PDB file of C-alpha atoms in Angstrom:
ATOM      1  CA  GLY A  83     -24.134  11.429   4.822  1.00 39.00           C
ATOM      2  CA  ASP A  84     -23.783   9.365   1.695  1.00 39.00           C
ATOM      3  CA  HIS A  85     -21.027  11.636   0.395  1.00 43.00           C
ATOM      4  CA  ARG A  86     -17.828   9.868  -0.587  1.00 46.00           C
ATOM      5  CA  ASP A  87     -15.331  12.474   0.341  1.00 46.00           C
ATOM      6  CA  LEU A  88     -11.849  12.283   1.655  1.00 49.00           C
ATOM      7  CA  HIS A  89      -9.204  14.765   2.500  1.00 48.00           C
ATOM      8  CA  LEU A  90      -5.885  13.010   2.270  1.00 48.00           C
ATOM      9  CA  SER A  91      -2.794  14.234   3.918  1.00 43.00           C
ATOM     10  CA  LEU A  92      -0.174  11.834   2.740  1.00 41.00           C
ATOM     11  CA  ARG A  93       3.070  13.651   3.370  1.00 39.00           C
ATOM     12  CA  ARG A  94       4.878  10.530   4.569  1.00 40.00           C
ATOM     13  CA  GLN A  95       3.594   8.325   1.745  1.00 40.00           C
ATOM     14  CA  ARG A  96       4.469  11.007  -0.800  1.00 39.00           C
ATOM     15  CA  GLN A  97       7.984  11.244   0.582  1.00 38.00           C
ATOM     16  CA  MET A  98       8.308   7.480   0.237  1.00 39.00           C
ATOM     17  CA  CYS A  99       6.981   7.630  -3.275  1.00 40.00           C
ATOM     18  CA  ILE A 100       9.156  10.486  -4.469  1.00 38.00           C
ATOM     19  CA  ARG A 101      12.292  10.460  -2.356  1.00 39.00           C
ATOM     20  CA  ASP A 102      12.712   6.769  -1.620  1.00 43.00           C
ATOM     21  CA  ARG A 103      11.047   5.458  -4.780  1.00 43.00           C
ATOM     22  CA  TYR A 104       8.962   3.213  -2.578  1.00 53.00           C
ATOM     23  CA  GLU A 105       5.202   3.095  -2.408  1.00 64.00           C
ATOM     24  CA  VAL A 106       3.077   1.340   0.169  1.00 71.00           C
ATOM     25  CA  ILE A 107       0.664   0.923  -2.727  1.00 79.00           C
ATOM     26  CA  PRO A 108       0.800   2.742  -6.078  1.00 84.00           C
ATOM     27  CA  LEU A 109      -0.385   6.226  -5.149  1.00 87.00           C
ATOM     28  CA  LYS A 110      -1.752   7.041  -8.599  1.00 92.00           C
ATOM     29  CA  SER A 111      -3.977   3.957  -8.782  1.00 90.00           C
ATOM     30  CA  PHE A 112      -5.069   4.539  -5.158  1.00 89.00           C
ATOM     31  CA  PHE A 113      -6.210   8.077  -6.012  1.00 92.00           C
ATOM     32  CA  GLU A 114      -7.751   6.986  -9.340  1.00 93.00           C
ATOM     33  CA  ASN A 115      -9.774   4.288  -7.570  1.00 89.00           C
ATOM     34  CA  LEU A 116     -11.047   6.790  -5.003  1.00 89.00           C
ATOM     35  CA  LYS A 117     -11.940   9.317  -7.713  1.00 91.00           C
ATOM     36  CA  SER A 118     -13.828   6.618  -9.644  1.00 91.00           C
ATOM     37  CA  LYS A 119     -15.897   6.007  -6.500  1.00 88.00           C
ATOM     38  CA  GLY A 120     -16.788   9.713  -6.303  1.00 90.00           C
ATOM     39  CA  PHE A 121     -14.377  10.803  -3.588  1.00 91.00           C
ATOM     40  CA  LEU A 122     -13.087  14.355  -3.590  1.00 93.00           C
ATOM     41  CA  LEU A 123      -9.391  14.470  -2.753  1.00 94.00           C
ATOM     42  CA  GLY A 124      -7.118  17.071  -1.246  1.00 94.00           C
ATOM     43  CA  VAL A 125      -3.654  17.347   0.189  1.00 94.00           C
ATOM     44  CA  MET A 126      -2.752  19.665   3.048  1.00 93.00           C
ATOM     45  CA  THR A 127       0.870  19.714   4.110  1.00 92.00           C
ATOM     46  CA  ASN A 128       2.828  21.850   6.518  1.00 90.00           C
ATOM     47  CA  ASP A 129       5.531  21.977   3.814  1.00 91.00           C
ATOM     48  CA  ALA A 130       5.526  24.772   1.228  1.00 93.00           C
ATOM     49  CA  GLU A 131       2.786  24.512  -1.410  1.00 94.00           C
ATOM     50  CA  LYS A 132       5.229  24.819  -4.328  1.00 95.00           C
ATOM     51  CA  SER A 133       7.290  21.886  -3.052  1.00 92.00           C
ATOM     52  CA  ALA A 134       4.169  19.798  -2.404  1.00 92.00           C
ATOM     53  CA  ARG A 135       2.825  20.568  -5.885  1.00 94.00           C
ATOM     54  CA  ALA A 136       6.132  19.480  -7.469  1.00 93.00           C
ATOM     55  CA  HIS A 137       6.049  16.180  -5.549  1.00 90.00           C
ATOM     56  CA  LEU A 138       2.428  15.570  -6.516  1.00 93.00           C
ATOM     57  CA  ILE A 139       3.108  16.314 -10.187  1.00 94.00           C
ATOM     58  CA  ASN A 140       6.115  13.975 -10.148  1.00 91.00           C
ATOM     59  CA  ALA A 141       3.958  11.269  -8.562  1.00 89.00           C
ATOM     60  CA  GLY A 142       1.402  11.732 -11.358  1.00 93.00           C
ATOM     61  CA  VAL A 143      -1.453  12.557  -8.991  1.00 94.00           C
ATOM     62  CA  TYR A 144      -1.717  16.351  -9.001  1.00 96.00           C
ATOM     63  CA  SER A 145      -4.458  16.377 -11.662  1.00 97.00           C
ATOM     64  CA  LEU A 146      -6.564  14.015  -9.526  1.00 96.00           C
ATOM     65  CA  LEU A 147      -6.721  16.431  -6.590  1.00 95.00           C
ATOM     66  CA  ASP A 148      -9.541  18.866  -5.881  1.00 95.00           C
ATOM     67  CA  PHE A 149      -7.465  20.855  -3.386  1.00 95.00           C
ATOM     68  CA  VAL A 150      -3.795  21.357  -2.535  1.00 95.00           C
ATOM     69  CA  ALA A 151      -2.530  23.607   0.238  1.00 94.00           C
ATOM     70  CA  GLY A 152       0.758  24.126   2.022  1.00 93.00           C
ATOM     71  CA  SER A 153       1.892  26.067   5.043  1.00 94.00           C
ATOM     72  CA  ASP A 154       2.315  29.173   2.870  1.00 96.00           C
ATOM     73  CA  THR A 155      -1.003  29.000   0.976  1.00 95.00           C
ATOM     74  CA  GLY A 156      -2.741  31.327   3.404  1.00 95.00           C
ATOM     75  CA  TYR A 157      -4.984  28.961   5.339  1.00 95.00           C
ATOM     76  CA  GLY A 158      -2.662  28.447   8.284  1.00 94.00           C
ATOM     77  CA  VAL A 159      -1.052  25.192   9.369  1.00 93.00           C
ATOM     78  CA  LYS A 160      -2.001  21.975  11.124  1.00 92.00           C
ATOM     79  CA  PRO A 161      -2.934  21.336  13.924  1.00 93.00           C
ATOM     80  CA  HIS A 162      -5.262  24.308  13.325  1.00 95.00           C
ATOM     81  CA  ALA A 163      -8.596  23.583  11.649  1.00 96.00           C
ATOM     82  CA  GLU A 164      -8.465  26.380   9.054  1.00 96.00           C
ATOM     83  CA  PRO A 165      -6.552  24.585   6.280  1.00 94.00           C
ATOM     84  CA  LEU A 166      -8.881  21.592   6.498  1.00 95.00           C
ATOM     85  CA  LEU A 167     -11.945  23.817   6.584  1.00 96.00           C
ATOM     86  CA  ALA A 168     -10.636  25.491   3.410  1.00 96.00           C
ATOM     87  CA  PHE A 169     -10.933  22.071   1.700  1.00 95.00           C
ATOM     88  CA  SER A 170     -14.534  21.767   2.939  1.00 94.00           C
ATOM     89  CA  LYS A 171     -15.389  25.224   1.674  1.00 96.00           C
ATOM     90  CA  GLN A 172     -13.752  24.726  -1.728  1.00 94.00           C
ATOM     91  CA  THR A 173     -15.477  21.362  -2.257  1.00 95.00           C
ATOM     92  CA  ASP A 174     -18.824  22.522  -0.795  1.00 95.00           C
ATOM     93  CA  LEU A 175     -18.806  19.787   1.849  1.00 94.00           C
ATOM     94  CA  GLN A 176     -19.720  19.927   5.502  1.00 95.00           C
ATOM     95  CA  PRO A 177     -16.755  19.125   7.775  1.00 95.00           C
ATOM     96  CA  ASN A 178     -18.520  16.014   9.122  1.00 93.00           C
ATOM     97  CA  GLU A 179     -18.632  14.670   5.540  1.00 91.00           C
ATOM     98  CA  VAL A 180     -14.839  14.760   5.292  1.00 93.00           C
ATOM     99  CA  ALA A 181     -12.159  12.391   6.551  1.00 92.00           C
ATOM    100  CA  MET A 182      -8.630  13.585   7.216  1.00 93.00           C
ATOM    101  CA  VAL A 183      -6.014  10.864   6.754  1.00 93.00           C
ATOM    102  CA  GLY A 184      -2.707  11.461   8.451  1.00 93.00           C
ATOM    103  CA  ASP A 185       0.282   9.944  10.175  1.00 93.00           C
ATOM    104  CA  SER A 186       0.926  12.557  12.868  1.00 93.00           C
ATOM    105  CA  LEU A 187      -0.727  14.054  15.928  1.00 95.00           C
ATOM    106  CA  HIS A 188      -0.866  17.403  14.086  1.00 93.00           C
ATOM    107  CA  ASP A 189      -2.963  15.752  11.368  1.00 94.00           C
ATOM    108  CA  LEU A 190      -5.408  14.160  13.781  1.00 95.00           C
ATOM    109  CA  LYS A 191      -5.671  17.217  16.020  1.00 96.00           C
ATOM    110  CA  ALA A 192      -6.468  19.296  12.935  1.00 95.00           C
ATOM    111  CA  ALA A 193      -9.174  16.804  11.937  1.00 96.00           C
ATOM    112  CA  HIS A 194     -10.707  16.944  15.409  1.00 96.00           C
ATOM    113  CA  ALA A 195     -10.553  20.762  15.509  1.00 97.00           C
ATOM    114  CA  ALA A 196     -12.290  20.902  12.113  1.00 96.00           C
ATOM    115  CA  GLY A 197     -15.024  18.451  13.110  1.00 96.00           C
ATOM    116  CA  MET A 198     -13.853  15.845  10.599  1.00 95.00           C
ATOM    117  CA  VAL A 199     -13.288  12.119  10.852  1.00 93.00           C
ATOM    118  CA  GLY A 200      -9.645  11.464  11.740  1.00 94.00           C
ATOM    119  CA  ILE A 201      -8.033   8.401  10.175  1.00 94.00           C
ATOM    120  CA  ALA A 202      -4.537   7.474  11.309  1.00 94.00           C
ATOM    121  CA  VAL A 203      -2.046   5.563   9.180  1.00 93.00           C
ATOM    122  CA  LEU A 204       1.026   4.122  10.858  1.00 91.00           C
ATOM    123  CA  THR A 205       3.599   4.972   8.211  1.00 88.00           C
ATOM    124  CA  GLY A 206       5.032   8.034   9.928  1.00 87.00           C
ATOM    125  CA  MET A 207       7.080   8.615  13.048  1.00 90.00           C
ATOM    126  CA  ALA A 208       4.150   8.403  15.469  1.00 91.00           C
ATOM    127  CA  THR A 209       3.189   5.097  17.062  1.00 93.00           C
ATOM    128  CA  GLU A 210      -0.234   3.482  17.207  1.00 94.00           C
ATOM    129  CA  ASP A 211      -0.395   4.198  20.952  1.00 95.00           C
ATOM    130  CA  GLN A 212       0.259   7.890  20.289  1.00 94.00           C
ATOM    131  CA  LEU A 213      -2.307   8.173  17.500  1.00 95.00           C
ATOM    132  CA  LYS A 214      -5.172   5.858  18.444  1.00 94.00           C
ATOM    133  CA  LYS A 215      -6.630   8.073  21.154  1.00 94.00           C
ATOM    134  CA  HIS A 216      -6.919  10.929  18.638  1.00 94.00           C
ATOM    135  CA  ALA A 217      -8.231   8.869  15.697  1.00 95.00           C
ATOM    136  CA  ASN A 218     -11.630   7.532  14.713  1.00 94.00           C
ATOM    137  CA  MET A 219      -9.878   4.697  12.852  1.00 93.00           C
ATOM    138  CA  VAL A 220      -6.312   3.394  12.599  1.00 94.00           C
ATOM    139  CA  PHE A 221      -4.823   1.523   9.628  1.00 93.00           C
ATOM    140  CA  PRO A 222      -1.288   0.150   9.214  1.00 92.00           C
ATOM    141  CA  SER A 223      -0.971   2.055   5.913  1.00 89.00           C
ATOM    142  CA  ILE A 224      -3.004   3.484   3.049  1.00 88.00           C
ATOM    143  CA  ALA A 225      -3.052  -0.031   1.523  1.00 86.00           C
ATOM    144  CA  GLU A 226      -5.448  -1.236   4.231  1.00 88.00           C
ATOM    145  CA  LEU A 227      -7.313   2.079   4.123  1.00 87.00           C
ATOM    146  CA  SER A 228      -7.789   1.592   0.375  1.00 84.00           C
ATOM    147  CA  GLN A 229      -9.236  -1.885   0.883  1.00 82.00           C
ATOM    148  CA  TYR A 230     -11.621  -0.522   3.528  1.00 85.00           C
ATOM    149  CA  LEU A 231     -12.779   2.480   1.459  1.00 81.00           C
ATOM    150  CA  LEU A 232     -13.287   0.511  -1.716  1.00 76.00           C
ATOM    151  CA  THR A 233     -15.204  -2.359  -0.084  1.00 78.00           C
ATOM    152  CA  GLU A 234     -17.213  -0.697   2.684  1.00 70.00           C
ATOM    153  CA  SER A 235     -20.207   1.572   2.215  1.00 62.00           C
ATOM    154  CA  VAL A 236     -18.730   4.808   3.556  1.00 58.00           C
TER     155      VAL A 236
END
């Protein structure tokens, strides 16, 4: 469809941003640019929701999100589809209108199980060889993903 929707799971990038004070690209401007293009944004992490919310608030992006869930929110955990499908339900999107961005096999397996587009970023522990067979697209980081999303008609 012509929907501009994205479910972002950026645990690794968020850890870089908060814990290491390093950002691949400025996370806030990345999210603001996506929101300005009409994307709906969510974060699903297998960490606790309270911890994730604190990180997102500290990064200045919590208010830009349409959905935040953790392992203890009640939707289950990745690689199961349920937490991603909760994003679809809350945002009134069909799963095939949503992309799940992640840096782990759990992320991509969850995307596949939910019937979503799986986009791999290579900023986590997993290698391109490990991720590419489970992903619809692979980007070195969210910087290249940002360029793609903001210039292509997706």
